[in-house]
Amino acid sequence: VIELTGIERRFQVGDQVVAALRGVDLTLGDGDYAAVMGPSGSGKSTLLNILGLLDRPDAGTYALGGVETTSLNEERRARLRRERIGFIFQSFHLIPRLTAAGNVELPLTLAGVAPKERRERVAAALDALGLTPRAHHRPDQLSGGQRQRVAIARATVMAPELILADEPTGNLDRASGEEVIRALEGLNARGLTLILVTHDPVLGGRARRRIRMADGAVAEDLCA
Amino acid sequence: VIELTGIERRFQVGDQVVAALRGVDLTLGDGDYAAVMGPSGSGKSTLLNILGLLDRPDAGTYALGGVETTSLNEERRARLRRERIGFIFQSFHLIPRLTAAGNVELPLTLAGVAPKERRERVAAALDALGLTPRAHHRPDQLSGGQRQRVAIARATVMAPELILADEPTGNLDRASGEEVIRALEGLNARGLTLILVTHDPVLGGRARRRIRMADGAVAEDLCA
Ligand SMILES: Nc1ncnc2c1ncn2[C@@H]1O[C@H](COP(=O)(O)OP(=O)(O)OP(=O)(O)O)[C@@H](O)[C@H]1O
Ligand SMILES: Nc1ncnc2c1ncn2[C@@H]1O[C@H](COP(=O)(O)OP(=O)(O)OP(=O)(O)O)[C@@H](O)[C@H]1O
Ligand SMILES: [Mg+2]
Ligand SMILES: [Mg+2]
């Protein structure tokens, strides 16, 4: 369902060029469960942003569900992103003026889901992540780990076909982290493709597919 | 050097009151090395914010280096904070328009350190955390772990007497995390008091003093 070929991504800072991705090839099937690991700065978030249609490569192609995405216009990419992808950002990107419940509800509202169904799905998503007592708190009234869980609830409430999670347990204790992973693995068991970036080798070891990055390239790509 | 007595902190959200800290007593000596652990939402960041003079308790007292801080006015608290405390935030709080070097330099400039010495100290702090190649990148041009390391460099460049670190390795791979901990432990070895909030039990196990929080109170307080 995911096919990356020859992906390159460079950033310019002043007169310096950073080669964030230097030729990445990657193929994943429907329902795969992959962990992407590697040192700080090795290109994991850059890779995820390209997979999530949030960024375009400077070279190479990306086919998602058979659709060649790099040649699509912004509007079609945005629609594909909304309809098919749930993204959990390394820095959460919650909407400050909305409550936890409001943040989780937003993608449902944008997708035209009816109010009664929205309320039920938001309640279920918050409950699955232990957030019910904090539903009416805004992000600045939440702990770091609570914000992270809101970001996860928002990405999963639409049951997208692809979930991209950038360090989903970085701010969580062992118990909350396990709850999150169980929730994400539950979605994967129902057919969703799951790609996690993580620094936690215990978490990485649970994935069936393990991809290790170094310096903008794939150093290792194994099936467990 | 730190004496907390009967610390309470409550937050109001709508008609709900959250008891973030419910009566915390804590005494730490000069040069101590403590880890604060506990579930997401148990009050760790709230405790650190009070220790860092970023927040005031609703009840109880906090003496820092013999100075009773809760009765001081805002201006004196701000000065004490600038002069004595280095804070590494769970969400970094870097200044978006400044580069990595600019962010690290800021506390030195505010303290009136001369330009030549500032440049040397910034270069040393960046180098200690592997950030030299990214000195001229702004936060939005850095990876998550690089931003975290800039936050650490900024907090430590002033060699404050107290360092408060809220999950300093949450976004770092094992190797970068060890570099950070070595840098922080090096400062502690030179007499700085170090308090880390962490979800990583390996990291927590290195501290000489281990404090576990649950539901806004200290559940356990051990010397290793
Ligand atoms: N400004 C605020 N307004 C309302 N509630 C708050 C506020 N700040 C924190 N809280 C609540 O107080 C509790 C403690 O928050 P705190 O940030 O100290 O937790 P924590 O132990 O640092 O958690 P984590 O490990 O997730 O970072 C949480 O339940 C949180 O929802
Ligand atoms: N917008 C940008 N402009 C310039 N350089 C960038 C930009 N975004 C990322 N980089 C650089 O590209 C490299 C890869 O960044 P990326 O965020 O993908 O790393 P990462 O593997 O996610 O790291 P971490 O584990 O620290 O989150 C880094 O060295 C970073 O400094
Ligand atoms: Mg990253
Ligand atoms: Mg916290």
Short mmCIF file of C-alpha atoms in Angstrom, two decimals, chain B residues 12-197:
data_model
loop_
_atom_site.label_atom_id
_atom_site.label_comp_id
_atom_site.label_asym_id
_atom_site.label_seq_id
_atom_site.Cartn_x
_atom_site.Cartn_y
_atom_site.Cartn_z
CA GLN B 12 -9.97 25.27 38.21
CA VAL B 13 -11.49 24.19 34.90
CA GLY B 14 -15.10 25.26 34.55
CA ASP B 15 -16.71 23.94 37.73
CA GLN B 16 -14.14 21.17 38.19
CA VAL B 17 -11.18 21.51 40.56
CA VAL B 18 -8.07 19.48 39.78
CA ALA B 19 -5.85 18.83 42.81
CA ALA B 20 -2.53 18.70 40.97
CA LEU B 21 -0.49 18.68 44.20
CA ARG B 22 -2.11 17.61 47.48
CA GLY B 23 0.37 18.32 50.26
CA VAL B 24 3.96 17.75 49.20
CA ASP B 25 6.90 17.87 51.63
CA LEU B 26 10.40 17.61 50.18
CA THR B 27 13.88 18.44 51.41
CA LEU B 28 16.97 18.32 49.19
CA GLY B 29 20.55 19.25 49.99
CA ASP B 30 23.08 21.19 47.95
CA GLY B 31 24.43 19.07 45.13
CA ASP B 32 21.76 16.38 45.41
CA TYR B 33 20.77 14.34 42.33
CA ALA B 34 17.09 13.38 42.38
CA ALA B 35 14.77 11.66 39.89
CA VAL B 36 11.02 12.31 40.03
CA MET B 37 8.93 9.58 38.46
CA GLY B 38 5.26 8.67 38.31
CA PRO B 39 2.28 8.21 35.99
CA SER B 40 1.16 10.75 33.42
CA GLY B 41 -0.84 13.43 35.24
CA SER B 42 0.57 12.68 38.71
CA GLY B 43 1.88 16.23 39.24
CA LYS B 44 5.56 16.02 38.25
CA SER B 45 5.62 19.06 35.95
CA THR B 46 3.49 21.04 38.38
CA LEU B 47 6.01 20.26 41.13
CA LEU B 48 8.91 21.26 38.89
CA ASN B 49 7.23 24.53 37.90
CA ILE B 50 6.87 25.44 41.57
CA LEU B 51 10.51 24.49 42.26
CA GLY B 52 11.51 26.64 39.27
CA LEU B 53 9.58 29.67 40.60
CA LEU B 54 7.41 29.58 37.46
CA ASP B 55 4.30 28.93 39.50
CA ARG B 56 3.17 29.63 43.07
CA PRO B 57 1.58 27.04 45.35
CA ASP B 58 -1.92 27.66 46.76
CA ALA B 59 -0.71 26.55 50.19
CA GLY B 60 2.62 25.69 51.82
CA THR B 61 6.09 27.21 51.67
CA TYR B 62 9.17 26.87 49.46
CA ALA B 63 12.58 27.88 50.74
CA LEU B 64 15.40 27.95 48.17
CA GLY B 65 18.92 28.41 49.47
CA GLY B 66 17.45 29.62 52.72
CA VAL B 67 15.26 32.26 51.05
CA GLU B 68 11.50 31.91 51.62
CA THR B 69 10.22 32.34 48.08
CA THR B 70 6.45 32.31 48.38
CA SER B 71 6.38 35.71 50.10
CA LEU B 72 8.64 37.43 47.54
CA ASN B 73 7.24 39.75 44.89
CA GLU B 74 7.29 38.75 41.22
CA GLU B 75 10.35 40.83 40.40
CA ARG B 76 12.48 39.22 43.11
CA ARG B 77 11.27 35.75 42.15
CA ALA B 78 12.14 36.44 38.49
CA ARG B 79 15.63 37.56 39.49
CA LEU B 80 16.18 34.52 41.70
CA ARG B 81 14.98 32.32 38.84
CA ARG B 82 17.32 33.93 36.28
CA GLU B 83 20.34 33.85 38.55
CA ARG B 84 20.02 30.47 40.19
CA ILE B 85 17.85 28.11 38.16
CA GLY B 86 18.19 26.42 34.78
CA PHE B 87 14.92 24.95 33.53
CA ILE B 88 14.50 22.38 30.75
CA PHE B 89 10.83 22.35 29.77
CA GLN B 90 8.88 19.27 28.73
CA SER B 91 7.86 21.21 25.60
CA PHE B 92 11.16 23.11 25.23
CA HIS B 93 9.76 26.66 24.81
CA LEU B 94 12.51 27.80 22.43
CA ILE B 95 12.26 31.23 20.82
CA PRO B 96 11.15 30.63 17.22
CA ARG B 97 12.92 33.60 15.62
CA LEU B 98 16.31 32.82 17.21
CA THR B 99 18.74 30.18 15.99
CA ALA B 100 19.97 27.34 18.19
CA ALA B 101 23.01 29.48 19.07
CA GLY B 102 20.78 32.52 19.67
CA ASN B 103 18.54 30.59 22.04
CA VAL B 104 21.52 29.32 24.03
CA GLU B 105 23.11 32.80 24.11
CA LEU B 106 20.03 34.59 25.44
CA PRO B 107 20.47 33.95 29.19
CA LEU B 108 24.14 35.02 28.94
CA THR B 109 23.17 38.28 27.23
CA LEU B 110 20.49 38.94 29.85
CA ALA B 111 23.09 38.36 32.58
CA GLY B 112 25.44 40.93 31.02
CA VAL B 113 28.17 38.50 30.00
CA ALA B 114 30.62 40.10 27.49
CA PRO B 115 30.28 39.18 23.77
CA LYS B 116 33.55 37.26 23.43
CA GLU B 117 32.88 35.13 26.50
CA ARG B 118 29.28 34.57 25.34
CA ARG B 119 30.43 33.21 22.00
CA GLU B 120 32.89 30.83 23.66
CA ARG B 121 30.38 29.53 26.18
CA VAL B 122 27.68 29.06 23.54
CA ALA B 123 30.12 27.17 21.31
CA ALA B 124 31.13 24.91 24.21
CA ALA B 125 27.53 24.22 25.25
CA LEU B 126 26.46 23.37 21.67
CA ASP B 127 29.51 21.18 21.17
CA ALA B 128 28.85 19.22 24.39
CA LEU B 129 25.45 18.25 22.99
CA GLY B 130 26.47 17.51 19.40
CA LEU B 131 24.71 20.60 18.04
CA THR B 132 27.58 22.49 16.39
CA PRO B 133 26.47 21.63 12.80
CA ARG B 134 22.98 22.98 13.64
CA ALA B 135 24.02 26.20 15.42
CA HIS B 136 22.42 28.45 12.80
CA HIS B 137 19.18 26.52 12.41
CA ARG B 138 16.02 27.93 13.92
CA PRO B 139 13.81 25.60 15.99
CA ASP B 140 11.52 24.85 13.02
CA GLN B 141 14.60 23.70 11.11
CA LEU B 142 15.63 21.21 13.77
CA SER B 143 14.56 17.67 14.60
CA GLY B 144 12.63 17.00 17.83
CA GLY B 145 15.68 15.68 19.60
CA GLN B 146 17.81 18.59 18.41
CA ARG B 147 15.28 21.06 19.87
CA GLN B 148 15.40 19.14 23.13
CA ARG B 149 19.18 19.42 23.20
CA VAL B 150 19.04 23.17 22.49
CA ALA B 151 16.71 23.52 25.50
CA ILE B 152 19.25 21.62 27.59
CA ALA B 153 22.18 23.71 26.36
CA ARG B 154 20.27 26.91 27.17
CA ALA B 155 19.48 25.75 30.71
CA THR B 156 23.03 24.69 31.48
CA VAL B 157 25.11 27.43 29.82
CA MET B 158 24.74 29.68 32.89
CA ALA B 159 25.97 26.90 35.23
CA PRO B 160 23.07 27.63 37.60
CA GLU B 161 23.06 26.16 41.13
CA LEU B 162 19.84 24.25 40.46
CA ILE B 163 18.93 22.43 37.25
CA LEU B 164 15.34 21.27 36.77
CA ALA B 165 14.87 18.96 33.79
CA ASP B 166 11.39 17.87 32.72
CA GLU B 167 11.82 14.67 30.68
CA PRO B 168 15.17 15.71 29.13
CA THR B 169 15.58 12.53 27.07
CA GLY B 170 11.99 11.92 25.96
CA ASN B 171 12.78 12.66 22.31
CA LEU B 172 16.26 11.19 22.19
CA ASP B 173 17.70 7.86 21.10
CA ARG B 174 19.72 5.91 23.66
CA ALA B 175 23.08 7.35 22.53
CA SER B 176 22.01 11.02 22.50
CA GLY B 177 20.19 10.49 25.79
CA GLU B 178 23.35 9.15 27.42
CA GLU B 179 25.32 12.16 26.16
CA VAL B 180 22.75 14.44 27.77
CA ILE B 181 22.78 12.58 31.06
CA ARG B 182 26.58 12.57 31.14
CA ALA B 183 26.54 16.36 30.60
CA LEU B 184 23.97 16.88 33.38
CA GLU B 185 25.77 14.48 35.76
CA GLY B 186 29.02 16.28 35.00
CA LEU B 187 27.44 19.53 36.21
CA ASN B 188 26.12 17.74 39.30
CA ALA B 189 29.62 16.44 40.02
CA ARG B 190 30.75 20.08 40.11
CA GLY B 191 28.19 20.90 42.81
CA LEU B 192 25.00 21.76 40.92
CA THR B 193 21.76 20.37 42.35
CA LEU B 194 20.00 18.27 39.71
CA ILE B 195 16.34 17.27 39.65
CA LEU B 196 15.11 15.24 36.67
CA VAL B 197 11.55 14.26 35.88
#
